[in-house]
PDB file of C-alpha atoms and ligand atoms in Angstrom:
ATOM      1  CA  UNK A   1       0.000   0.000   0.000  1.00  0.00           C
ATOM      2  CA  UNK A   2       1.585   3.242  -1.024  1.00  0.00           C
ATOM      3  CA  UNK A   3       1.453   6.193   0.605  1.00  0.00           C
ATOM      4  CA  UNK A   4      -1.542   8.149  -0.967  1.00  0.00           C
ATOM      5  CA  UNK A   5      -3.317   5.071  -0.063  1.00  0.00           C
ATOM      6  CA  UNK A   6      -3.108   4.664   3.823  1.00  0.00           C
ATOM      7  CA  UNK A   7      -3.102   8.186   3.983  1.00  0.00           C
ATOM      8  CA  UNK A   8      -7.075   7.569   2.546  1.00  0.00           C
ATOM      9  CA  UNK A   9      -7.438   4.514   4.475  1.00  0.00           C
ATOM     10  CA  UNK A  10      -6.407   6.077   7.560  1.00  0.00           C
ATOM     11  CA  UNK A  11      -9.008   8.979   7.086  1.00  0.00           C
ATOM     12  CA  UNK A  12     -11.762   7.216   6.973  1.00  0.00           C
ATOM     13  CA  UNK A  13     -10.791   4.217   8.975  1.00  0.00           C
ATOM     14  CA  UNK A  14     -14.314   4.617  11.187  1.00  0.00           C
ATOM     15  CA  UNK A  15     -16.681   4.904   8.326  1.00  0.00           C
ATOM     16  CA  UNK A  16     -14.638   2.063   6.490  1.00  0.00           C
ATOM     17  CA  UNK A  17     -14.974  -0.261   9.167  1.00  0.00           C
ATOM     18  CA  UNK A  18     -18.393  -0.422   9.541  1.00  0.00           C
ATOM     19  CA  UNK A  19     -18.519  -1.880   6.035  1.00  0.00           C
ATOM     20  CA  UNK A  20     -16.259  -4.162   6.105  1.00  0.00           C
ATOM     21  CA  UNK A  21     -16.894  -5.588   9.925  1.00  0.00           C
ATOM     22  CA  UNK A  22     -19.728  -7.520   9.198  1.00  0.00           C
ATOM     23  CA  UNK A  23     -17.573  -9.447   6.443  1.00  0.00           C
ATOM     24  CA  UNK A  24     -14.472  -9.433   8.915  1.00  0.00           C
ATOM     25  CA  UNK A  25     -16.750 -11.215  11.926  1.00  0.00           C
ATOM     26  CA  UNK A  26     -17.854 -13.840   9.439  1.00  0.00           C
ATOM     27  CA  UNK A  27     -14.207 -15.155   8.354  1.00  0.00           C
ATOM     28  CA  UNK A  28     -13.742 -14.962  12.430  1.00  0.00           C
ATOM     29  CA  UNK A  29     -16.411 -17.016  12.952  1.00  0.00           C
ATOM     30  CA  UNK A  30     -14.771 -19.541  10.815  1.00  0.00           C
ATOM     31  CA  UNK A  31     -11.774 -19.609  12.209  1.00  0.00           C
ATOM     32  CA  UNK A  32     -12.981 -19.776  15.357  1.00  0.00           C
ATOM     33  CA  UNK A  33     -10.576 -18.607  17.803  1.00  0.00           C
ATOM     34  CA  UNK A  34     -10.186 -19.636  21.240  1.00  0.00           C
ATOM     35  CA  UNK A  35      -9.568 -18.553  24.322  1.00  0.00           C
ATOM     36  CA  UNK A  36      -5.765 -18.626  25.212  1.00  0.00           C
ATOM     37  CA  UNK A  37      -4.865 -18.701  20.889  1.00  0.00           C
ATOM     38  CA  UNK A  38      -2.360 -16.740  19.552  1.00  0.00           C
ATOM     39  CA  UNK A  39      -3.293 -15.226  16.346  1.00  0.00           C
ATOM     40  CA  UNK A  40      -1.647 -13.340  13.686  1.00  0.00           C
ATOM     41  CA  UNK A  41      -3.548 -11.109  11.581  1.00  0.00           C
ATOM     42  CA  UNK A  42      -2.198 -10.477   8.131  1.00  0.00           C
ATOM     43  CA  UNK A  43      -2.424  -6.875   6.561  1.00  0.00           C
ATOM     44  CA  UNK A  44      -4.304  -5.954   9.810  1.00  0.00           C
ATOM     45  CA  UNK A  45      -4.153  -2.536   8.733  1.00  0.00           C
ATOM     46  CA  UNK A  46      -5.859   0.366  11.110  1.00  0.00           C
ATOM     47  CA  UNK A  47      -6.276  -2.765  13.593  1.00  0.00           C
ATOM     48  CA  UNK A  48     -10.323  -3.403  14.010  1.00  0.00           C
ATOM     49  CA  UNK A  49      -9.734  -6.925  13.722  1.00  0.00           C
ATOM     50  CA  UNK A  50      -6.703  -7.310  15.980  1.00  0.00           C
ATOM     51  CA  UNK A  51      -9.551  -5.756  18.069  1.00  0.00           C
ATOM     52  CA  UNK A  52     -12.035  -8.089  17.646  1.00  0.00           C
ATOM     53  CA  UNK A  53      -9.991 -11.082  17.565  1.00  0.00           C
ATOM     54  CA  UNK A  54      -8.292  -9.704  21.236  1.00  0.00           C
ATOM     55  CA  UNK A  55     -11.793  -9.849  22.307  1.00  0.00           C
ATOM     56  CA  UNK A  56     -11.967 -13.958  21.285  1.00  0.00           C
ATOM     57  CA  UNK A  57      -8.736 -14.912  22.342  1.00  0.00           C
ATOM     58  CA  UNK A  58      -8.904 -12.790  26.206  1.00  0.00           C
ATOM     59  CA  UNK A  59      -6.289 -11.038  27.954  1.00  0.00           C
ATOM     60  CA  UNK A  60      -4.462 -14.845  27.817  1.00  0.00           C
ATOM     61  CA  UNK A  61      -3.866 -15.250  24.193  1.00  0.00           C
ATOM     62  CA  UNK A  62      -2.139 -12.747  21.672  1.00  0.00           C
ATOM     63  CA  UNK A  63      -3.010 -11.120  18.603  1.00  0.00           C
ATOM     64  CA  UNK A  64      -0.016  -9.810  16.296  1.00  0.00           C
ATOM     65  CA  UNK A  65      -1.011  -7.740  13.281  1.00  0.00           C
ATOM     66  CA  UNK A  66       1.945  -7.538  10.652  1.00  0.00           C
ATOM     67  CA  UNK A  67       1.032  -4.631   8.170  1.00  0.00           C
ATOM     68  CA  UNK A  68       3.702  -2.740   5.559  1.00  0.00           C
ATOM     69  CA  UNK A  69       2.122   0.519   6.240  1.00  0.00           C
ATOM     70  CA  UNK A  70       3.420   2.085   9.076  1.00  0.00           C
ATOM     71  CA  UNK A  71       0.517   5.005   8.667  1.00  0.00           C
ATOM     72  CA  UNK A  72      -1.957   2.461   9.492  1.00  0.00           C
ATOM     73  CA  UNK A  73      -0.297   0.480  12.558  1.00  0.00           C
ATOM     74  CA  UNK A  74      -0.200   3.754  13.938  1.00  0.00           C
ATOM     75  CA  UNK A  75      -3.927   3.906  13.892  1.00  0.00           C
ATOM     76  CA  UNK A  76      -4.171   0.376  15.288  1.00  0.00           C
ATOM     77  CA  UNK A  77      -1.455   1.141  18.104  1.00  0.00           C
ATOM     78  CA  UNK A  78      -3.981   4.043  19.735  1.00  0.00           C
ATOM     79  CA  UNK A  79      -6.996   2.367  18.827  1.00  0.00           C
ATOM     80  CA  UNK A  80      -5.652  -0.745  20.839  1.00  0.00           C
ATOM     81  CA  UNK A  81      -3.861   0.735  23.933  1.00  0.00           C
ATOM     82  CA  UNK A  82      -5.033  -0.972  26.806  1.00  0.00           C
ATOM     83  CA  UNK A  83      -5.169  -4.193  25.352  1.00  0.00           C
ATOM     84  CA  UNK A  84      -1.910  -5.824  26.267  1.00  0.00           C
ATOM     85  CA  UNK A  85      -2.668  -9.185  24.494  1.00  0.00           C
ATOM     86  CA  UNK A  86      -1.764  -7.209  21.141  1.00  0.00           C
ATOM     87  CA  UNK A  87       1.408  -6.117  19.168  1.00  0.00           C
ATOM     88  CA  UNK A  88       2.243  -5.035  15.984  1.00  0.00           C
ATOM     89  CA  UNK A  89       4.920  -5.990  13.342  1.00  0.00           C
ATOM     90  CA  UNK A  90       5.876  -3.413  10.254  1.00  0.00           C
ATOM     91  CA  UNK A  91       6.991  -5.541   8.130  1.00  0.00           C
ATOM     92  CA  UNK A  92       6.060  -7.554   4.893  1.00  0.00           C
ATOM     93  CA  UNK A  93       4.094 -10.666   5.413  1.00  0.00           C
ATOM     94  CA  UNK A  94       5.885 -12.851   3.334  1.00  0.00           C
ATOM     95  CA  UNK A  95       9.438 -12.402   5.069  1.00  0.00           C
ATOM     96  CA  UNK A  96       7.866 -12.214   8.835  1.00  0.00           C
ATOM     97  CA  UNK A  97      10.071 -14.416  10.905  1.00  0.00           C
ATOM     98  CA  UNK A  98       8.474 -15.411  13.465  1.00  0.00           C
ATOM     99  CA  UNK A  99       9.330 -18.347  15.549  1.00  0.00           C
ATOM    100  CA  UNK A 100       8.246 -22.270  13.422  1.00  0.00           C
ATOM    101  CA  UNK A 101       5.022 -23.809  15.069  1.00  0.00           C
ATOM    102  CA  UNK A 102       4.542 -20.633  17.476  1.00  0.00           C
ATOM    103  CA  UNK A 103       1.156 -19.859  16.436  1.00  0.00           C
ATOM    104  CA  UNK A 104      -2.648 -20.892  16.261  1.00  0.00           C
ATOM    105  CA  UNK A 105      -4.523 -19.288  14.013  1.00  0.00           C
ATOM    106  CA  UNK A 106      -3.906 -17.102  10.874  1.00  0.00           C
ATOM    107  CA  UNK A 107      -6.260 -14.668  10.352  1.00  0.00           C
ATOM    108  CA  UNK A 108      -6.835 -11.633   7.191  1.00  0.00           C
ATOM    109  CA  UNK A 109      -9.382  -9.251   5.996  1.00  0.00           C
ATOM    110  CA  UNK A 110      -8.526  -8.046   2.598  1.00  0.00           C
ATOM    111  CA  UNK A 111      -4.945  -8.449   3.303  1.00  0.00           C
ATOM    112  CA  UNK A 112      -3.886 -11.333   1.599  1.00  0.00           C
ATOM    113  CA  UNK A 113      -4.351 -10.930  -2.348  1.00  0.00           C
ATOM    114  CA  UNK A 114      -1.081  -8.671  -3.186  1.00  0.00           C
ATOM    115  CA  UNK A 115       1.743 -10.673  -2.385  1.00  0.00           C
ATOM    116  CA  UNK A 116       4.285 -10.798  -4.822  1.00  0.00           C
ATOM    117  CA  UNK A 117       4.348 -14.168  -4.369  1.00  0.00           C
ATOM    118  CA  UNK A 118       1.596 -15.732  -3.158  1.00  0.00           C
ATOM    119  CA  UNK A 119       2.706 -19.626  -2.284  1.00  0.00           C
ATOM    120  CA  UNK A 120       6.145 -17.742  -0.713  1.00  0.00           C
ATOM    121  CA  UNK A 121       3.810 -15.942   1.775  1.00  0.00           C
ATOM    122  CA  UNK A 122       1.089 -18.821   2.481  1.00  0.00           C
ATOM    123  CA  UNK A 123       4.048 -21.158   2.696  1.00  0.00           C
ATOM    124  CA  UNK A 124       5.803 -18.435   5.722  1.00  0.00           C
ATOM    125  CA  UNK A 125       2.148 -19.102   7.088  1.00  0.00           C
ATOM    126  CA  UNK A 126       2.254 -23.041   7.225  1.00  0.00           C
ATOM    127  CA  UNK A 127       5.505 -22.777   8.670  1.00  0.00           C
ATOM    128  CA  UNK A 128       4.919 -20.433  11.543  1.00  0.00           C
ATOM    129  CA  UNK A 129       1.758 -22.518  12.708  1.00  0.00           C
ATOM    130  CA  UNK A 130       1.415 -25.060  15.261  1.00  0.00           C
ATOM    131  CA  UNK A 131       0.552 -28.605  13.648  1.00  0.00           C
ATOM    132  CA  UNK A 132      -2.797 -27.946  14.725  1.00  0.00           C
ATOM    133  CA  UNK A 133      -2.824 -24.336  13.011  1.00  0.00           C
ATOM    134  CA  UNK A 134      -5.844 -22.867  11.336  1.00  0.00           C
ATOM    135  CA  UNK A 135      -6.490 -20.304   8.875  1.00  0.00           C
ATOM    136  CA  UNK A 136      -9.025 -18.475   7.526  1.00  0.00           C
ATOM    137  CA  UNK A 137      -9.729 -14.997   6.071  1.00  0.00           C
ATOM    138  CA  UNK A 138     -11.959 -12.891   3.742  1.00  0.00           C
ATOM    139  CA  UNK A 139     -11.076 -11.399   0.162  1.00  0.00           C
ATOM    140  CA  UNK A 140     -12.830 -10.245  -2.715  1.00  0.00           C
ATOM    141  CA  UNK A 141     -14.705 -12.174  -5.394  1.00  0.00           C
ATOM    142  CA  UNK A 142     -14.189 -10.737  -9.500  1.00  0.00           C
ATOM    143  CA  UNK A 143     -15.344  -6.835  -9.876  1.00  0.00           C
ATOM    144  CA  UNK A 144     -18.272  -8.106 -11.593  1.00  0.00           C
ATOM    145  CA  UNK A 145     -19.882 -10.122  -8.975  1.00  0.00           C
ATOM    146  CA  UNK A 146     -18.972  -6.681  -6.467  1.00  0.00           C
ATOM    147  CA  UNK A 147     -21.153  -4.027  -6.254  1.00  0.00           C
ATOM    148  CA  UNK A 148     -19.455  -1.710  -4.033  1.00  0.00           C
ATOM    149  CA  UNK A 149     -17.410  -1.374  -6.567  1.00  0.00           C
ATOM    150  CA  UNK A 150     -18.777  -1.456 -10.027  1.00  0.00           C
ATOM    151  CA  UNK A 151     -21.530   0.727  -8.866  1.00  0.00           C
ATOM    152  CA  UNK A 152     -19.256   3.393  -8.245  1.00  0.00           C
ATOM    153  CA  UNK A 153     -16.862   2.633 -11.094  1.00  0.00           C
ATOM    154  CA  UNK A 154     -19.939   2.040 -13.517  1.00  0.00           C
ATOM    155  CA  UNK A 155     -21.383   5.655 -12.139  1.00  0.00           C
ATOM    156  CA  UNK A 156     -18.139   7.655 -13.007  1.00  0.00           C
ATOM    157  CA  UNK A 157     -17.568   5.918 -16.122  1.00  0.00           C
ATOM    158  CA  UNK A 158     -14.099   5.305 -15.104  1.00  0.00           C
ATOM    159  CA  UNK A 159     -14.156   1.197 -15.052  1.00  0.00           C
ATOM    160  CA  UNK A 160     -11.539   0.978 -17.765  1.00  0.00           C
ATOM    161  CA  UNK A 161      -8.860   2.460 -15.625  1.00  0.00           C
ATOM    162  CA  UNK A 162      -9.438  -0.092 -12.466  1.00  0.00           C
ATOM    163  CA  UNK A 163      -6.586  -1.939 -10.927  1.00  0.00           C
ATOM    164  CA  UNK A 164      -7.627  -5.653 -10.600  1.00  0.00           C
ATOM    165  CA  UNK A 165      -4.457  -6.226  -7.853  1.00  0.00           C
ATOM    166  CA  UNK A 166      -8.029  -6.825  -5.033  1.00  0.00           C
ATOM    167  CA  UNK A 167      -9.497  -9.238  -7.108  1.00  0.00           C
ATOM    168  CA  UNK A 168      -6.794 -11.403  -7.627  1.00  0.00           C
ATOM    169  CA  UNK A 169      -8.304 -13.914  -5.803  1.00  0.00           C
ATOM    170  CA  UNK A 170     -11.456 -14.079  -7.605  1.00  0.00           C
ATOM    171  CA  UNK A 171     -11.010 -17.299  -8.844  1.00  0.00           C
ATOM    172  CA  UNK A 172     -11.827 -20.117  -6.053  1.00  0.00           C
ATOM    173  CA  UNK A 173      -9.602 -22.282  -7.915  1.00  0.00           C
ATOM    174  CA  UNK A 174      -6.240 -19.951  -7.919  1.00  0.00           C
ATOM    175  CA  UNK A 175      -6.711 -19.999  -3.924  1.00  0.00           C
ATOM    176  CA  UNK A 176      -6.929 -23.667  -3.183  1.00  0.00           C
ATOM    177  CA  UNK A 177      -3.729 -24.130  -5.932  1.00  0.00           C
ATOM    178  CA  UNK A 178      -2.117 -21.677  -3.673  1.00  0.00           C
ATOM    179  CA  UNK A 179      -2.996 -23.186  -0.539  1.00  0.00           C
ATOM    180  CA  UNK A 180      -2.116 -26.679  -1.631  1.00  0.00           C
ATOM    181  CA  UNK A 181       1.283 -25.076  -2.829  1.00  0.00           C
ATOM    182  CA  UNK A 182       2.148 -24.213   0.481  1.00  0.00           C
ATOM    183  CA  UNK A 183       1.379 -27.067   2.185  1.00  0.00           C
ATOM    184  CA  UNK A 184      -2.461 -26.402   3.969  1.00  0.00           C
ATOM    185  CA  UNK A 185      -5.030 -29.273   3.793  1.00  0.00           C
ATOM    186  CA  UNK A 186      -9.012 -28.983   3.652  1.00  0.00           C
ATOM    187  CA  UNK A 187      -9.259 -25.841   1.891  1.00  0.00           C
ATOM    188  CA  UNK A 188     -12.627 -24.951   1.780  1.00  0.00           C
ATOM    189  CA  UNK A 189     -13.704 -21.234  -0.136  1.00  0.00           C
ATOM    190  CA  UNK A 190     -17.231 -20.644   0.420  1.00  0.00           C
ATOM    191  CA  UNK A 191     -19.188 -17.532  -1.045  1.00  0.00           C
ATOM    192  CA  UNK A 192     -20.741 -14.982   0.898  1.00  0.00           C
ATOM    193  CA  UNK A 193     -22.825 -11.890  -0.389  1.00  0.00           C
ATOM    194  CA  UNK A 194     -23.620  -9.091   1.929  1.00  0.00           C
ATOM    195  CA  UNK A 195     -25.172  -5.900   1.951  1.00  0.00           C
ATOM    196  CA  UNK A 196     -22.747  -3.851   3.321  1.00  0.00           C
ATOM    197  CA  UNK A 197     -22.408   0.313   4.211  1.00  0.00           C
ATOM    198  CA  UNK A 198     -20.885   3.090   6.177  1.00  0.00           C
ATOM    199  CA  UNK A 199     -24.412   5.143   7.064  1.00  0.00           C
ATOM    200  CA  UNK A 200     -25.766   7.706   4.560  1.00  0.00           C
ATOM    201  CA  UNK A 201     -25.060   8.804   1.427  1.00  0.00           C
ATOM    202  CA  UNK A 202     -22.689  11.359   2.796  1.00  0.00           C
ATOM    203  CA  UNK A 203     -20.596   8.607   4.526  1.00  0.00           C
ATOM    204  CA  UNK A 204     -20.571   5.995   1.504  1.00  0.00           C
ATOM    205  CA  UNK A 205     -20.046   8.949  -1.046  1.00  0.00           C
ATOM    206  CA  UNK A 206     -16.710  10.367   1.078  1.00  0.00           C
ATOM    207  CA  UNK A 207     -15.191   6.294   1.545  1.00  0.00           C
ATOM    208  CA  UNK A 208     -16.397   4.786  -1.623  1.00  0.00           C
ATOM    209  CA  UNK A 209     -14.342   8.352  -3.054  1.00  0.00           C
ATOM    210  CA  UNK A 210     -11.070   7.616  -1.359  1.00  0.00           C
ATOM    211  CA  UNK A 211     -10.651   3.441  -1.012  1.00  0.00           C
ATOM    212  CA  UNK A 212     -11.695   0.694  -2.923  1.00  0.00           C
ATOM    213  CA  UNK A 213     -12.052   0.756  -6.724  1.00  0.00           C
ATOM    214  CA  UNK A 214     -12.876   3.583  -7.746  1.00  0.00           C
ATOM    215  CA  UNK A 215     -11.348   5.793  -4.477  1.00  0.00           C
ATOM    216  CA  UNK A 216      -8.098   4.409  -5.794  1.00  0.00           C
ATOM    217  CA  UNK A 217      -8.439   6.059  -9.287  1.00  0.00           C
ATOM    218  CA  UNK A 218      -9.719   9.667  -7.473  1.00  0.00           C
ATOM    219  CA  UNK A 219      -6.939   9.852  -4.767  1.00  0.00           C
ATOM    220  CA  UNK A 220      -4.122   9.758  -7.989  1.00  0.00           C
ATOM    221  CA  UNK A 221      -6.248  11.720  -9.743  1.00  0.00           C
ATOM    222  CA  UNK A 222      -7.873  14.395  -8.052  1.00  0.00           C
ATOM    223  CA  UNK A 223      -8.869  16.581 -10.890  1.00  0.00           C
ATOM    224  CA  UNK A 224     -11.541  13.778 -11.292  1.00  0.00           C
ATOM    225  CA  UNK A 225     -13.238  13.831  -8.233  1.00  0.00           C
ATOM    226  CA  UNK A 226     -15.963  17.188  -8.733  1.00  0.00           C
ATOM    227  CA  UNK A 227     -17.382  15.172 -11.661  1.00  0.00           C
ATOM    228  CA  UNK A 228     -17.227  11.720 -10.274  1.00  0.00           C
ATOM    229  CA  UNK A 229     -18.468  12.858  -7.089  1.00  0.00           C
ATOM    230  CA  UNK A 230     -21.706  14.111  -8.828  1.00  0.00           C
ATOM    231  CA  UNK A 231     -22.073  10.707 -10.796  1.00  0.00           C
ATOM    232  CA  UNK A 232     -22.089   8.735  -7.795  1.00  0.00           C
ATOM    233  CA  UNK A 233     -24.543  10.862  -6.085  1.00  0.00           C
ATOM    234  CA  UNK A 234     -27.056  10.895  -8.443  1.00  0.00           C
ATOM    235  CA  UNK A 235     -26.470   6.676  -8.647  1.00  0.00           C
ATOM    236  CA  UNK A 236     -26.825   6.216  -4.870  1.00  0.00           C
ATOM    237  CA  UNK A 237     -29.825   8.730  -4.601  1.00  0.00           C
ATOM    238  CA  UNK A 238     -31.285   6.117  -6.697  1.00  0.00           C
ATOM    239  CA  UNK A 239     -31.378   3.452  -4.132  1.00  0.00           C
ATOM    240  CA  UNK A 240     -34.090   2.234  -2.007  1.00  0.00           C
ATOM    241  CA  UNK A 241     -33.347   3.787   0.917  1.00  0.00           C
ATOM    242  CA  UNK A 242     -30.828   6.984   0.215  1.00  0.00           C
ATOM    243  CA  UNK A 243     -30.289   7.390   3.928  1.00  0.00           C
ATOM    244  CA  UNK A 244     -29.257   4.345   4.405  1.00  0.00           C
ATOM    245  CA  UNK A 245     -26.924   3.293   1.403  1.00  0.00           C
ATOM    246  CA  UNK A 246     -25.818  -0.366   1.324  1.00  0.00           C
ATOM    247  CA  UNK A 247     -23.949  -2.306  -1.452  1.00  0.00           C
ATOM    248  CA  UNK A 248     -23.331  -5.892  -2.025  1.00  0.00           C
ATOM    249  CA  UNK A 249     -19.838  -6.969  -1.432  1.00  0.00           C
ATOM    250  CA  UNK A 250     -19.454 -10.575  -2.802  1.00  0.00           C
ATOM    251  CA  UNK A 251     -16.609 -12.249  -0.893  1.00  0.00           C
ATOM    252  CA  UNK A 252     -14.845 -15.669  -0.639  1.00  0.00           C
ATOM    253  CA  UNK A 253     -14.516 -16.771   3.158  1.00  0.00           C
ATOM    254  CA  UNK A 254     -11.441 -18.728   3.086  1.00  0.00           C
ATOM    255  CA  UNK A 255     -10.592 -21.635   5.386  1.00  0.00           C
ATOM    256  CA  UNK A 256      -7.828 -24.139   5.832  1.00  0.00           C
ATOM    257  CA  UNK A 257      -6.012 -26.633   7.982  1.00  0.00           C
ATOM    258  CA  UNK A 258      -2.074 -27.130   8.989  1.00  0.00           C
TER     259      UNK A 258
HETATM  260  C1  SAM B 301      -7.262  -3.771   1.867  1.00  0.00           C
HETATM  261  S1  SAM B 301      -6.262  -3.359   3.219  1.00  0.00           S
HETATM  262  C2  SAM B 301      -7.091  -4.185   4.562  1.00  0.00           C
HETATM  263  C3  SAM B 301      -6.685  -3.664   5.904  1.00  0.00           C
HETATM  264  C4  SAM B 301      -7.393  -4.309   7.101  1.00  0.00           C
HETATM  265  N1  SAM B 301      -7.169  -5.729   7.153  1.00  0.00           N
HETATM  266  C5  SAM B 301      -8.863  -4.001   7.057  1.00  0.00           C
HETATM  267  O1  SAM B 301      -9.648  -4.882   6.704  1.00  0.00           O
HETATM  268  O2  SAM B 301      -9.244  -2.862   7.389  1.00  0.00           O
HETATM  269  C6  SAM B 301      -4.874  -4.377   2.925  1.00  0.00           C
HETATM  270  C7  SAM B 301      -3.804  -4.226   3.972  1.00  0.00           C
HETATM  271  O3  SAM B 301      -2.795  -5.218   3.742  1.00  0.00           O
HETATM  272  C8  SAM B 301      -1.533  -4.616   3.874  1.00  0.00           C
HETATM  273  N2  SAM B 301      -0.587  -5.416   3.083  1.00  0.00           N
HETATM  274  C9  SAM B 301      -0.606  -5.627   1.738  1.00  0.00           C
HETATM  275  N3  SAM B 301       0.420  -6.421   1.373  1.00  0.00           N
HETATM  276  C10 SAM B 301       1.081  -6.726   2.515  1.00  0.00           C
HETATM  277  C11 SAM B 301       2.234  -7.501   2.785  1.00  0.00           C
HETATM  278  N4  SAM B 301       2.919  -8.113   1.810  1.00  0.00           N
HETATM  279  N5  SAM B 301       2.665  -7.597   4.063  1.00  0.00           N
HETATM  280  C12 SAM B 301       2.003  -6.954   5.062  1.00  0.00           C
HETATM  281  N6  SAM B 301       0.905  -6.201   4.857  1.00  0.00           N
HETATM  282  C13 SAM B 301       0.458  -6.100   3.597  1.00  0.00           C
HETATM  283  C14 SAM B 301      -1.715  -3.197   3.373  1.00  0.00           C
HETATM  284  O4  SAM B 301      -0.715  -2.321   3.855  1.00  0.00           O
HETATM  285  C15 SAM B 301      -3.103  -2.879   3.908  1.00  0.00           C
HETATM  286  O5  SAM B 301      -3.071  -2.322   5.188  1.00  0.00           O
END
C-alpha cells in the first residue's frame, strides 16, 4: 500500500470499518478462535480486527497484526492501547520471521491478495503454525460479482482504468492451488454476499471516493473527483433507501487446515 493510499485509508478508517466488519466477523467465525490462541492477523491494517480477535482470544492469548504501512499500525497502536494481548509488526508478510510452530490461528481481511508471491507468503504461514494451526480470512470475489465497486466505477464511467491487484483472488480455484502449494489441507472457499455500508449517502459517497475501486483512481487523480463525485450521487440517490446506502460486497470466506 503506497502512501496516498493509507493516507485515505487512515481517514476514513471509522466509516470504512463499519462496512467491512460484518464481512471481517464472518471469516472470524470460521476460524474460530479460542480462548488462550495466539493469532496473527495479516495486513491488519488500522487494527479493528486485531480488536475483535483480542476480544476472542482474552487477555491470555495474543493477537499480532503484521502490516507494511506504518501510517496504518499507527492507527491500530492508539486504537488498541489498553489491550496488552496485542502487538504489531511493520513488516512484509511474506518475510515475517516469526518463531516455526509458534502460532494458532492465521487470520486476514482483505490483506492477503497482493503478495508478490503468493505460495512464498502462504508457505511463511504453514511454517509459523502449530501442527494444529488454522487459517481463515476474507477477500474479494471478480469486480463483476462486487457491487461496491462497479456501482461506483460504472457511475463515473471510469471502469476501464481499475486496478484488478483486489481481485486477484477471484477465482476459487487460484486460492486452493495456492494453498495446496504451500502445504495447507481442507481448503474450503465458500461464497458470501452481503449488503454492506458506512451510514448515509454522505458517509458511503466520502469512503467509496477515497478506497476501494474507484477511491483508488480519485486519490491519484484528483482533478476527477468534482465530476465523479456528482455521478455517484445521483447513482446512490437512486437506491431504495438513500439514507441508508448499502452495497453488495461478494466475498470468498477462506478456510484451511495445517
Ligand atoms: C485492503 S487493506 C485491509 C486492511 C485491514 N485488514 C482491514 O480490513 O481494514 C490491505 C492491507 O494489507 C496490507 N498489506 C498488503 N500487502 C502486505 C504484505 N505483503 N505484508 C504486510 N501487509 C500487507 C496493506 O498495507 C493494507 O493495510
Amino acid at each position: 500500500m503506497n502512501d496516498l493510499a493509507s493516507i485515505a485509508w487512515a481517514e476514513v478508517a471509522d466509516l470504512l470499518d463499519l462496512q467491512l466488519s460484518p464481512l471481517g466477523l464472518r471469516a472470524i467465525e470460521a476460524l474460530s478462535p479460542r480462548t488462550g490462541d495466539s493469532v496473527l492477523d495479516v495486513g491488519c491494517g488500522a487494527g479493528q480486527t486485531v480488536l475483535q480477535l483480542a476480544d476472542r482470544v482474552g487477555p491470555g492469548g495474543r493477537v499480532t497484526g503484521v502490516d507494511l504501512a506504518p501510517r496504518l499500525l499507527e492507527v491500530a497502536r492508539r486504537r488498541t492501547v489498553g489491550h496488552s494481548q496485542t502487538d504489531f509488526i511493520e513488516c512484509d508478510a511474506l518475510t515475517l520471521a516469526l518463531p516455526e510452530h509458534s502460532i494458532d490461528c492465521v487470520f486476514s481481511r482483505f490483506g492477503v491478495m497482493a503478495f508478490r508471491d503468493s505460495i512464498a507468503a502462504f508457505s511463511n504461514f504453514r511454517r509459523m503454525l502449530k501442527p494444529t494451526g488454522r487459517l481463515a480470512f476474507v477477500c474479494w470475489r471478480s469486480l463483476d460479482e462486487n457491487e461496491l465497486d462497479y456501482l461506483p466505477l460504472r457511475a463515473a464511467g471510469l471502469e476501464a482504468r481499475v486496478d484488478l491487484t483486489p481481485f486477484s483472488f477471484a477465482d476459487s480455484g487460484d486460492i486452493r492451488t495456492v494453498l495446496e502449494a504451500a502445504g495447507f489441507r481442507d481448503g474450503v472457499a465458500e461464497a458470501h454476499d452481503e449488503m454492506v455500508s458506512s451510514g448515509d449517502m454522505d458517509a458511503m459517497t466520502a469512503v467509496l471516493l477515497k478506497v476501494g475501486a474507484l477511491g483508488r483512481i480519485i486519490r491519484e487523480n484528483p482533478e476527477m473527483r468534482a465530476a465523479a463525485e456528482s455521478r455517484l450521487r445521483a447513482a446512490l440517490a437512486e437506491r431504495r433507501d438513500p439514507a441508508a446506502v448499502a452495497l453488495n460486497a461478494a466475498t470468498w470466506i477462506v478456510t484451511a487446515r495445517r
